[in-house]
Amino acid sequence: MSPPSPIEAHPNLSDSAPVALSYELFPPRSPAAAETLWTTIRELETTAPDYVSVTYGASGSNRNTAVELINRLLLETTLRPLAHLTCVGNTPQELAGIIAELLDIGVRGILALRGDLPKDGGRHSDGALRYAQDLIELIRRVEQRRSALLCAGKIAVGVAAYPSRHPESPSEEHDVEVLLAKQRSGADFAITQVFFETEQYASLLTRARRAGVTIPIIPGVMPLTSLRRVTRLGELAGVEPAPALVERLAAADSDLERLHIGVDATVDLANAALDAGAPGIHLYTFNEHQSALEVLDKLALPRHNRPVTRRDTAARPQLAS
Ligand code: FAD
């Protein structure tokens, strides 16, 4: 048997990689919402996430607030933004302009999405980008034109992946084929839609790897701490939460009990995903920090040792164990 090569034997390479941590935020819709969001941002910053993603309203409705938030994150915080971008409602020329603007302000990661279609289904206009795959290719073209600015480096392009069938897709197999196509077009990683059954992430991972998808697939988990949020999620993402979770939330007597239920369910999902080999955890925060931080406290993720500011745990109510 030959001895291990110096590269294989290097101590840094024999360690398992730290688990990535990220949060999703959305641009505020009012000054009051902006104030809450910035409290959340400051709380989340103390956990030293690897990046925070900022959503983009399909149709570009919140383009200015999204870019403004990303700019402030870059200028005023230690956080690295991942900018969501959608095909729906923007011409390729407009999208190329937004991509260039994002790169110019310092963004180095974009989540390329088709976006949700308008309620009436919308009409696909001539020349518009139809799929997320088309947007990835556009991002790569703009990146190429700015390669000197990027020191000939690459920006990270992420895409959506679906543990349960996308509402418009004929099958889960088709979803995996689409994910493979997005990888071939230049996607570097994927973040999943929310899911509520512990085995769903592992099943997606198995199907994707069998089909040839090699990029990291990061599970997106959302603490569902109110029935209002459950309803909203159904409307937005077409994902039905587990009936048992809905029943438990409906039977709960207080906000604290609902918080406890939502956090525990999220921790179970995240742990199952980590057991299946998830390289990171992406927390959908709804711009609130309390449930995200409670999840994090209970997860004890094996993370890297980036310096963090200590957060004031006494300032928030503790959950009963
Ligand atoms: P695509 O990958 O383009 O897929 C859309 C549909 O077309 C699917 O049914 C797919 O099966 C089908 N399809 C794709 N390619 C092909 C092909 N080549 N041939 C045939 N069929 C094809 N929405 C927003 O509006 N703003 C956001 O900020 C946002 N953030 C999100 C973040 C995450 C992590 C996730 C998971 C979703 C997010 N969404 C967001 C929702 C997303 O836009 C919707 O789920 C949308 O319906 C599909 O987007 P997609 O990028 O997966 O599209």
mmCIF file of C-alpha atoms and ligand atoms in Angstrom:
data_model
loop_
_atom_site.group_PDB
_atom_site.id
_atom_site.type_symbol
_atom_site.label_atom_id
_atom_site.label_comp_id
_atom_site.label_asym_id
_atom_site.label_seq_id
_atom_site.Cartn_x
_atom_site.Cartn_y
_atom_site.Cartn_z
ATOM 1 C CA MET A 1 0.000 0.000 0.000
ATOM 2 C CA SER A 2 1.444 3.397 -0.938
ATOM 3 C CA PRO A 3 1.728 6.091 1.768
ATOM 4 C CA PRO A 4 -0.851 8.938 1.660
ATOM 5 C CA SER A 5 0.247 11.799 -0.568
ATOM 6 C CA PRO A 6 1.437 14.995 1.174
ATOM 7 C CA ILE A 7 -1.777 16.669 -0.016
ATOM 8 C CA GLU A 8 -4.092 13.993 1.423
ATOM 9 C CA ALA A 9 -2.134 13.928 4.680
ATOM 10 C CA HIS A 10 -2.309 17.705 5.145
ATOM 11 C CA PRO A 11 -4.131 18.359 8.467
ATOM 12 C CA ASN A 12 -6.409 21.065 7.003
ATOM 13 C CA LEU A 13 -7.660 18.659 4.353
ATOM 14 C CA SER A 14 -8.341 15.758 6.679
ATOM 15 C CA ASP A 15 -10.708 17.942 8.772
ATOM 16 C CA SER A 16 -14.313 17.918 7.735
ATOM 17 C CA ALA A 17 -15.433 21.306 6.366
ATOM 18 C CA PRO A 18 -17.298 23.645 8.713
ATOM 19 C CA VAL A 19 -21.038 23.861 8.204
ATOM 20 C CA ALA A 20 -22.124 27.029 6.387
ATOM 21 C CA LEU A 21 -24.736 29.247 8.004
ATOM 22 C CA SER A 22 -26.888 31.737 6.149
ATOM 23 C CA TYR A 23 -30.107 33.683 6.579
ATOM 24 C CA GLU A 24 -32.735 35.000 4.198
ATOM 25 C CA LEU A 25 -33.944 38.584 4.576
ATOM 26 C CA PHE A 26 -36.387 40.571 2.491
ATOM 27 C CA PRO A 27 -36.249 44.314 1.736
ATOM 28 C CA PRO A 28 -38.450 46.332 4.132
ATOM 29 C CA ARG A 29 -41.746 47.751 2.868
ATOM 30 C CA SER A 30 -42.011 50.680 5.326
ATOM 31 C CA PRO A 31 -39.813 52.742 7.664
ATOM 32 C CA ALA A 32 -41.146 50.782 10.659
ATOM 33 C CA ALA A 33 -40.309 47.501 8.921
ATOM 34 C CA ALA A 34 -36.835 48.848 8.159
ATOM 35 C CA GLU A 35 -36.260 49.542 11.849
ATOM 36 C CA THR A 36 -37.263 45.987 12.824
ATOM 37 C CA LEU A 37 -35.129 44.594 10.029
ATOM 38 C CA TRP A 38 -32.045 46.461 11.204
ATOM 39 C CA THR A 39 -32.498 45.170 14.753
ATOM 40 C CA THR A 40 -32.670 41.685 13.230
ATOM 41 C CA ILE A 41 -29.602 42.301 11.078
ATOM 42 C CA ARG A 42 -27.552 43.437 14.080
ATOM 43 C CA GLU A 43 -28.632 40.363 16.090
ATOM 44 C CA LEU A 44 -27.896 37.969 13.243
ATOM 45 C CA GLU A 45 -24.563 39.600 12.541
ATOM 46 C CA THR A 46 -23.304 38.487 15.945
ATOM 47 C CA THR A 47 -23.599 34.861 14.805
ATOM 48 C CA ALA A 48 -21.102 35.489 11.969
ATOM 49 C CA PRO A 49 -23.121 33.909 9.158
ATOM 50 C CA ASP A 50 -21.276 33.060 5.957
ATOM 51 C CA TYR A 51 -23.738 35.147 3.937
ATOM 52 C CA VAL A 52 -27.224 36.629 4.093
ATOM 53 C CA SER A 53 -29.506 36.412 1.109
ATOM 54 C CA VAL A 54 -31.751 39.318 0.106
ATOM 55 C CA THR A 55 -34.930 38.505 -1.802
ATOM 56 C CA TYR A 56 -36.057 40.226 -4.973
ATOM 57 C CA GLY A 57 -39.723 40.829 -5.793
ATOM 58 C CA ALA A 58 -40.593 39.039 -9.023
ATOM 59 C CA SER A 59 -41.362 41.798 -11.558
ATOM 60 C CA GLY A 60 -38.609 43.864 -9.995
ATOM 61 C CA SER A 61 -41.165 45.634 -7.783
ATOM 62 C CA ASN A 62 -38.653 46.139 -4.966
ATOM 63 C CA ARG A 63 -35.549 46.598 -7.077
ATOM 64 C CA ASN A 64 -34.531 49.877 -5.425
ATOM 65 C CA THR A 65 -35.120 48.759 -1.839
ATOM 66 C CA ALA A 66 -33.328 45.478 -2.530
ATOM 67 C CA VAL A 67 -30.251 47.200 -3.980
ATOM 68 C CA GLU A 68 -30.336 49.807 -1.192
ATOM 69 C CA LEU A 69 -30.433 47.087 1.487
ATOM 70 C CA ILE A 70 -27.596 45.168 -0.183
ATOM 71 C CA ASN A 71 -25.538 48.331 -0.410
ATOM 72 C CA ARG A 72 -26.064 49.094 3.292
ATOM 73 C CA LEU A 73 -25.155 45.528 4.226
ATOM 74 C CA LEU A 74 -21.905 45.944 2.303
ATOM 75 C CA LEU A 75 -21.089 49.367 3.707
ATOM 76 C CA GLU A 76 -22.322 49.165 7.288
ATOM 77 C CA THR A 77 -22.036 45.545 8.374
ATOM 78 C CA THR A 78 -19.630 42.620 8.293
ATOM 79 C CA LEU A 79 -22.201 40.561 6.369
ATOM 80 C CA ARG A 80 -21.763 39.257 2.830
ATOM 81 C CA PRO A 81 -24.940 39.628 0.790
ATOM 82 C CA LEU A 82 -26.196 37.062 -1.690
ATOM 83 C CA ALA A 83 -28.530 38.970 -4.026
ATOM 84 C CA HIS A 84 -31.618 37.141 -5.307
ATOM 85 C CA LEU A 85 -32.569 38.059 -8.866
ATOM 86 C CA THR A 86 -35.566 36.950 -10.932
ATOM 87 C CA CYS A 87 -36.266 36.732 -14.679
ATOM 88 C CA VAL A 88 -39.970 37.542 -14.338
ATOM 89 C CA GLY A 89 -40.934 41.110 -15.226
ATOM 90 C CA ASN A 90 -37.514 42.297 -16.412
ATOM 91 C CA THR A 91 -36.086 42.384 -19.920
ATOM 92 C CA PRO A 92 -32.666 40.760 -20.435
ATOM 93 C CA GLN A 93 -31.240 44.276 -20.922
ATOM 94 C CA GLU A 94 -32.649 45.424 -17.582
ATOM 95 C CA LEU A 95 -31.338 42.288 -15.897
ATOM 96 C CA ALA A 96 -27.872 42.767 -17.399
ATOM 97 C CA GLY A 97 -27.923 46.312 -15.991
ATOM 98 C CA ILE A 98 -28.932 45.111 -12.518
ATOM 99 C CA ILE A 99 -26.276 42.381 -12.536
ATOM 100 C CA ALA A 100 -23.624 44.936 -13.522
ATOM 101 C CA GLU A 101 -24.845 47.316 -10.794
ATOM 102 C CA LEU A 102 -24.689 44.540 -8.179
ATOM 103 C CA LEU A 103 -21.157 43.590 -9.186
ATOM 104 C CA ASP A 104 -20.087 47.233 -9.174
ATOM 105 C CA ILE A 105 -21.274 47.788 -5.584
ATOM 106 C CA GLY A 106 -19.346 44.716 -4.472
ATOM 107 C CA VAL A 107 -21.803 41.809 -4.605
ATOM 108 C CA ARG A 108 -20.056 38.503 -5.298
ATOM 109 C CA GLY A 109 -22.976 36.094 -5.059
ATOM 110 C CA ILE A 110 -26.294 35.990 -6.930
ATOM 111 C CA LEU A 111 -29.186 33.557 -6.508
ATOM 112 C CA ALA A 112 -30.572 33.140 -10.024
ATOM 113 C CA LEU A 113 -34.317 32.511 -10.023
ATOM 114 C CA ARG A 114 -37.141 32.564 -12.481
ATOM 115 C CA GLY A 115 -39.415 34.217 -9.904
ATOM 116 C CA ASP A 116 -43.037 33.545 -9.109
ATOM 117 C CA LEU A 117 -45.387 34.133 -12.012
ATOM 118 C CA PRO A 118 -48.110 36.778 -11.608
ATOM 119 C CA LYS A 119 -51.407 35.416 -10.213
ATOM 120 C CA ASP A 120 -53.027 35.409 -13.678
ATOM 121 C CA GLY A 121 -50.171 33.227 -14.943
ATOM 122 C CA GLY A 122 -48.752 36.140 -16.946
ATOM 123 C CA ARG A 123 -47.726 36.053 -20.578
ATOM 124 C CA HIS A 124 -44.249 35.194 -21.703
ATOM 125 C CA SER A 125 -43.134 38.183 -23.760
ATOM 126 C CA ASP A 126 -40.806 37.767 -26.731
ATOM 127 C CA GLY A 127 -37.159 37.975 -25.801
ATOM 128 C CA ALA A 128 -37.794 37.656 -22.044
ATOM 129 C CA LEU A 129 -35.809 35.068 -20.114
ATOM 130 C CA ARG A 130 -38.021 32.049 -19.507
ATOM 131 C CA TYR A 131 -36.113 29.999 -16.949
ATOM 132 C CA ALA A 132 -33.576 30.473 -14.160
ATOM 133 C CA GLN A 133 -31.130 28.633 -16.422
ATOM 134 C CA ASP A 134 -31.289 31.566 -18.891
ATOM 135 C CA LEU A 135 -30.507 34.003 -16.089
ATOM 136 C CA ILE A 136 -27.445 31.986 -15.013
ATOM 137 C CA GLU A 137 -26.116 32.241 -18.549
ATOM 138 C CA LEU A 138 -26.740 35.997 -18.588
ATOM 139 C CA ILE A 139 -24.948 36.417 -15.237
ATOM 140 C CA ARG A 140 -21.967 34.495 -16.589
ATOM 141 C CA ARG A 141 -21.857 36.747 -19.685
ATOM 142 C CA VAL A 142 -21.913 39.961 -17.615
ATOM 143 C CA GLU A 143 -19.286 38.458 -15.309
ATOM 144 C CA GLN A 144 -17.062 37.706 -18.281
ATOM 145 C CA ARG A 145 -17.216 41.339 -19.416
ATOM 146 C CA ARG A 146 -16.153 42.406 -15.920
ATOM 147 C CA SER A 147 -13.504 39.781 -15.398
ATOM 148 C CA ALA A 148 -10.756 42.360 -14.812
ATOM 149 C CA LEU A 149 -12.829 43.948 -12.064
ATOM 150 C CA LEU A 150 -13.212 40.505 -10.519
ATOM 151 C CA CYS A 151 -9.449 39.801 -10.777
ATOM 152 C CA ALA A 152 -10.407 37.087 -13.277
ATOM 153 C CA GLY A 153 -12.310 35.382 -10.450
ATOM 154 C CA LYS A 154 -15.862 34.096 -10.485
ATOM 155 C CA ILE A 155 -18.942 35.198 -8.692
ATOM 156 C CA ALA A 156 -20.937 32.495 -6.930
ATOM 157 C CA VAL A 157 -24.220 31.714 -8.652
ATOM 158 C CA GLY A 158 -26.841 29.863 -6.654
ATOM 159 C CA VAL A 159 -30.164 28.390 -7.754
ATOM 160 C CA ALA A 160 -33.348 27.012 -6.218
ATOM 161 C CA ALA A 161 -33.842 23.286 -5.611
ATOM 162 C CA TYR A 162 -37.062 21.538 -4.600
ATOM 163 C CA PRO A 163 -37.354 18.762 -1.989
ATOM 164 C CA SER A 164 -41.023 18.398 -2.943
ATOM 165 C CA ARG A 165 -42.262 18.851 -6.507
ATOM 166 C CA HIS A 166 -42.297 22.427 -7.832
ATOM 167 C CA PRO A 167 -45.990 23.359 -8.282
ATOM 168 C CA GLU A 168 -45.621 23.721 -12.087
ATOM 169 C CA SER A 169 -43.409 20.685 -12.586
ATOM 170 C CA PRO A 170 -44.713 17.319 -13.842
ATOM 171 C CA SER A 171 -42.563 15.312 -11.408
ATOM 172 C CA GLU A 172 -39.743 15.334 -8.866
ATOM 173 C CA GLU A 173 -37.550 13.660 -11.519
ATOM 174 C CA HIS A 174 -38.156 16.625 -13.808
ATOM 175 C CA ASP A 175 -37.115 18.984 -10.971
ATOM 176 C CA VAL A 176 -33.810 17.126 -10.648
ATOM 177 C CA GLU A 177 -33.256 17.299 -14.420
ATOM 178 C CA VAL A 178 -33.823 21.060 -14.217
ATOM 179 C CA LEU A 179 -31.337 21.289 -11.354
ATOM 180 C CA LEU A 180 -28.779 19.378 -13.433
ATOM 181 C CA ALA A 181 -29.403 21.746 -16.357
ATOM 182 C CA LYS A 182 -28.833 24.713 -14.038
ATOM 183 C CA GLN A 183 -25.563 23.160 -12.875
ATOM 184 C CA ARG A 184 -24.481 22.699 -16.510
ATOM 185 C CA SER A 185 -25.283 26.352 -17.222
ATOM 186 C CA GLY A 186 -22.937 27.451 -14.464
ATOM 187 C CA ALA A 187 -24.689 27.209 -11.083
ATOM 188 C CA ASP A 188 -22.266 26.742 -8.195
ATOM 189 C CA PHE A 189 -24.687 25.770 -5.448
ATOM 190 C CA ALA A 190 -28.380 25.371 -4.671
ATOM 191 C CA ILE A 191 -30.610 26.352 -1.775
ATOM 192 C CA THR A 192 -33.785 24.378 -1.251
ATOM 193 C CA GLN A 193 -37.338 25.525 -0.998
ATOM 194 C CA VAL A 194 -38.799 25.016 2.508
ATOM 195 C CA PHE A 195 -39.826 21.469 3.377
ATOM 196 C CA PHE A 196 -41.495 19.908 6.400
ATOM 197 C CA GLU A 197 -40.724 16.194 6.429
ATOM 198 C CA THR A 198 -37.353 15.110 7.815
ATOM 199 C CA GLU A 199 -36.675 12.605 5.005
ATOM 200 C CA GLN A 200 -37.327 15.050 2.125
ATOM 201 C CA TYR A 201 -33.870 16.635 2.029
ATOM 202 C CA ALA A 202 -32.068 13.258 2.065
ATOM 203 C CA SER A 203 -34.333 12.027 -0.703
ATOM 204 C CA LEU A 204 -33.601 15.086 -2.880
ATOM 205 C CA LEU A 205 -29.880 14.687 -2.259
ATOM 206 C CA THR A 206 -29.930 11.014 -3.261
ATOM 207 C CA ARG A 207 -31.944 11.680 -6.430
ATOM 208 C CA ALA A 208 -29.793 14.657 -7.388
ATOM 209 C CA ARG A 209 -26.470 12.832 -6.873
ATOM 210 C CA ARG A 210 -27.711 9.835 -8.868
ATOM 211 C CA ALA A 211 -28.636 12.175 -11.731
ATOM 212 C CA GLY A 212 -25.156 13.735 -11.750
ATOM 213 C CA VAL A 213 -25.739 16.892 -9.690
ATOM 214 C CA THR A 214 -22.510 17.541 -7.809
ATOM 215 C CA ILE A 215 -22.974 21.117 -6.522
ATOM 216 C CA PRO A 216 -23.673 21.697 -2.810
ATOM 217 C CA ILE A 217 -27.389 21.605 -2.013
ATOM 218 C CA ILE A 218 -28.115 23.654 1.078
ATOM 219 C CA PRO A 219 -31.346 22.960 2.954
ATOM 220 C CA GLY A 220 -33.555 25.996 3.515
ATOM 221 C CA VAL A 221 -35.509 25.704 6.753
ATOM 222 C CA MET A 222 -38.133 28.029 8.126
ATOM 223 C CA PRO A 223 -39.243 28.233 11.754
ATOM 224 C CA LEU A 224 -43.033 28.169 11.472
ATOM 225 C CA THR A 225 -44.114 29.859 14.653
ATOM 226 C CA SER A 226 -47.623 31.027 13.730
ATOM 227 C CA LEU A 227 -50.591 29.822 11.704
ATOM 228 C CA ARG A 228 -50.586 33.137 9.815
ATOM 229 C CA ARG A 229 -47.102 32.315 8.573
ATOM 230 C CA VAL A 230 -48.197 28.814 7.564
ATOM 231 C CA THR A 231 -51.013 30.243 5.448
ATOM 232 C CA ARG A 232 -48.714 32.817 3.869
ATOM 233 C CA LEU A 233 -46.175 30.141 3.024
ATOM 234 C CA GLY A 234 -48.834 28.027 1.315
ATOM 235 C CA GLU A 235 -49.811 31.051 -0.808
ATOM 236 C CA LEU A 236 -46.274 32.051 -1.668
ATOM 237 C CA ALA A 237 -44.479 28.776 -2.240
ATOM 238 C CA GLY A 238 -47.245 26.261 -2.806
ATOM 239 C CA VAL A 239 -45.791 24.116 -0.015
ATOM 240 C CA GLU A 240 -48.169 22.410 2.380
ATOM 241 C CA PRO A 241 -46.756 22.172 5.916
ATOM 242 C CA ALA A 242 -47.020 18.865 7.751
ATOM 243 C CA PRO A 243 -50.579 18.546 9.171
ATOM 244 C CA ALA A 244 -49.201 17.480 12.585
ATOM 245 C CA LEU A 245 -47.255 20.747 12.859
ATOM 246 C CA VAL A 246 -50.309 22.804 11.886
ATOM 247 C CA GLU A 247 -52.408 20.955 14.497
ATOM 248 C CA ARG A 248 -49.843 21.564 17.219
ATOM 249 C CA LEU A 249 -49.622 25.267 16.362
ATOM 250 C CA ALA A 250 -53.422 25.559 16.326
ATOM 251 C CA ALA A 251 -53.689 23.904 19.753
ATOM 252 C CA ALA A 252 -50.989 26.074 21.362
ATOM 253 C CA ASP A 253 -52.127 28.616 23.965
ATOM 254 C CA SER A 254 -49.452 31.261 23.728
ATOM 255 C CA ASP A 255 -46.932 32.848 21.372
ATOM 256 C CA LEU A 256 -44.135 31.351 23.462
ATOM 257 C CA GLU A 257 -45.564 27.861 23.032
ATOM 258 C CA ARG A 258 -45.903 28.397 19.257
ATOM 259 C CA LEU A 259 -42.314 29.653 19.146
ATOM 260 C CA HIS A 260 -41.209 26.535 20.982
ATOM 261 C CA ILE A 261 -43.111 24.261 18.567
ATOM 262 C CA GLY A 262 -41.789 26.040 15.456
ATOM 263 C CA VAL A 263 -38.206 26.069 16.693
ATOM 264 C CA ASP A 264 -38.219 22.384 17.684
ATOM 265 C CA ALA A 265 -39.671 21.329 14.324
ATOM 266 C CA THR A 266 -37.001 23.360 12.510
ATOM 267 C CA VAL A 267 -34.192 21.914 14.623
ATOM 268 C CA ASP A 268 -35.431 18.388 13.793
ATOM 269 C CA LEU A 269 -35.439 19.185 10.067
ATOM 270 C CA ALA A 270 -32.007 20.789 10.176
ATOM 271 C CA ASN A 271 -30.501 17.909 12.165
ATOM 272 C CA ALA A 272 -31.947 15.361 9.752
ATOM 273 C CA ALA A 273 -30.493 17.326 6.837
ATOM 274 C CA LEU A 274 -27.094 17.559 8.533
ATOM 275 C CA ASP A 275 -27.176 13.795 9.191
ATOM 276 C CA ALA A 276 -27.820 13.312 5.479
ATOM 277 C CA GLY A 277 -24.703 15.345 4.674
ATOM 278 C CA ALA A 278 -25.998 18.911 4.291
ATOM 279 C CA PRO A 279 -23.049 21.312 3.826
ATOM 280 C CA GLY A 280 -24.890 24.207 5.439
ATOM 281 C CA ILE A 281 -28.137 25.492 6.871
ATOM 282 C CA HIS A 282 -30.071 28.391 5.350
ATOM 283 C CA LEU A 283 -32.637 29.912 7.696
ATOM 284 C CA TYR A 284 -35.654 31.727 6.286
ATOM 285 C CA THR A 285 -36.071 34.414 8.932
ATOM 286 C CA PHE A 286 -39.153 36.433 7.871
ATOM 287 C CA ASN A 287 -36.953 39.353 9.013
ATOM 288 C CA GLU A 288 -37.228 38.206 12.651
ATOM 289 C CA HIS A 289 -34.260 37.079 14.653
ATOM 290 C CA GLN A 290 -35.696 35.423 17.731
ATOM 291 C CA SER A 291 -36.728 32.075 16.257
ATOM 292 C CA ALA A 292 -33.615 31.947 14.045
ATOM 293 C CA LEU A 293 -31.354 32.475 17.048
ATOM 294 C CA GLU A 294 -33.238 29.894 19.118
ATOM 295 C CA VAL A 295 -32.790 27.359 16.307
ATOM 296 C CA LEU A 296 -29.117 28.159 16.140
ATOM 297 C CA ASP A 297 -28.661 27.798 19.900
ATOM 298 C CA LYS A 298 -30.221 24.333 19.799
ATOM 299 C CA LEU A 299 -28.336 23.155 16.711
ATOM 300 C CA ALA A 300 -24.755 23.617 17.915
ATOM 301 C CA LEU A 301 -23.407 23.658 14.351
ATOM 302 C CA PRO A 302 -19.752 22.697 13.838
ATOM 303 C CA ARG A 303 -18.663 26.065 12.458
ATOM 304 C CA HIS A 304 -15.434 27.856 11.740
ATOM 305 C CA ASN A 305 -13.917 30.205 14.276
ATOM 306 C CA ARG A 306 -14.618 33.557 12.670
ATOM 307 C CA PRO A 307 -14.555 36.287 15.293
ATOM 308 C CA VAL A 308 -18.055 37.176 16.462
ATOM 309 C CA THR A 309 -19.409 39.894 18.686
ATOM 310 C CA ARG A 310 -21.133 38.353 21.668
ATOM 311 C CA ARG A 311 -24.839 38.806 21.502
ATOM 312 C CA ASP A 312 -26.895 39.630 24.532
ATOM 313 C CA THR A 313 -28.796 36.408 25.176
ATOM 314 C CA ALA A 314 -30.379 37.896 28.301
ATOM 315 C CA ALA A 315 -32.270 40.386 26.130
ATOM 316 C CA ARG A 316 -34.533 37.752 24.626
ATOM 317 C CA PRO A 317 -36.922 35.383 26.382
ATOM 318 C CA GLN A 318 -35.533 31.872 26.853
ATOM 319 C CA LEU A 319 -37.515 28.860 25.773
ATOM 320 C CA ALA A 320 -38.320 26.130 28.223
ATOM 321 C CA SER A 321 -36.134 23.135 27.464
HETATM 322 P P1 FAD B 1 -36.829 27.490 -12.825
HETATM 323 O O1 FAD B 1 -35.680 26.662 -12.424
HETATM 324 O O2 FAD B 1 -36.731 28.258 -14.083
HETATM 325 O O3 FAD B 1 -38.117 26.543 -12.884
HETATM 326 C C1 FAD B 1 -39.421 27.095 -13.080
HETATM 327 C C2 FAD B 1 -40.351 26.025 -13.647
HETATM 328 O O4 FAD B 1 -39.971 25.746 -14.999
HETATM 329 C C3 FAD B 1 -40.263 24.694 -12.909
HETATM 330 O O5 FAD B 1 -41.537 24.099 -12.906
HETATM 331 C C4 FAD B 1 -39.292 23.887 -13.740
HETATM 332 O O6 FAD B 1 -39.565 22.505 -13.625
HETATM 333 C C5 FAD B 1 -39.568 24.393 -15.154
HETATM 334 N N1 FAD B 1 -38.355 24.419 -15.982
HETATM 335 C C6 FAD B 1 -37.180 25.021 -15.698
HETATM 336 N N2 FAD B 1 -36.313 24.882 -16.712
HETATM 337 C C7 FAD B 1 -36.958 24.173 -17.657
HETATM 338 C C8 FAD B 1 -36.608 23.718 -18.950
HETATM 339 N N3 FAD B 1 -35.396 23.959 -19.484
HETATM 340 N N4 FAD B 1 -37.530 23.029 -19.676
HETATM 341 C C9 FAD B 1 -38.767 22.777 -19.160
HETATM 342 N N5 FAD B 1 -39.160 23.195 -17.931
HETATM 343 C C10 FAD B 1 -38.271 23.887 -17.200
HETATM 344 N N6 FAD B 1 -39.112 34.137 -5.876
HETATM 345 C C11 FAD B 1 -39.065 35.483 -6.031
HETATM 346 O O7 FAD B 1 -39.905 36.047 -6.736
HETATM 347 N N7 FAD B 1 -38.094 36.229 -5.393
HETATM 348 C C12 FAD B 1 -37.135 35.662 -4.617
HETATM 349 O O8 FAD B 1 -36.284 36.369 -4.065
HETATM 350 C C13 FAD B 1 -37.170 34.245 -4.441
HETATM 351 N N8 FAD B 1 -36.234 33.620 -3.683
HETATM 352 C C14 FAD B 1 -36.238 32.243 -3.612
HETATM 353 C C15 FAD B 1 -35.217 31.605 -2.893
HETATM 354 C C16 FAD B 1 -35.177 30.211 -2.802
HETATM 355 C C17 FAD B 1 -34.063 29.539 -2.034
HETATM 356 C C18 FAD B 1 -36.197 29.431 -3.449
HETATM 357 C C19 FAD B 1 -36.189 27.925 -3.352
HETATM 358 C C20 FAD B 1 -37.214 30.056 -4.148
HETATM 359 C C21 FAD B 1 -37.242 31.457 -4.256
HETATM 360 N N9 FAD B 1 -38.228 32.131 -4.989
HETATM 361 C C22 FAD B 1 -38.189 33.498 -5.116
HETATM 362 C C23 FAD B 1 -39.323 31.379 -5.597
HETATM 363 C C24 FAD B 1 -39.031 30.959 -7.057
HETATM 364 O O9 FAD B 1 -38.906 32.108 -7.858
HETATM 365 C C25 FAD B 1 -40.202 30.100 -7.518
HETATM 366 O O10 FAD B 1 -40.176 28.861 -6.872
HETATM 367 C C26 FAD B 1 -40.390 29.976 -9.010
HETATM 368 O O11 FAD B 1 -41.697 29.452 -9.236
HETATM 369 C C27 FAD B 1 -39.394 29.056 -9.698
HETATM 370 O O12 FAD B 1 -38.132 29.583 -9.671
HETATM 371 P P2 FAD B 1 -36.862 28.712 -10.164
HETATM 372 O O13 FAD B 1 -35.712 29.603 -10.089
HETATM 373 O O14 FAD B 1 -36.825 27.411 -9.505
HETATM 374 O O15 FAD B 1 -37.285 28.529 -11.709
#
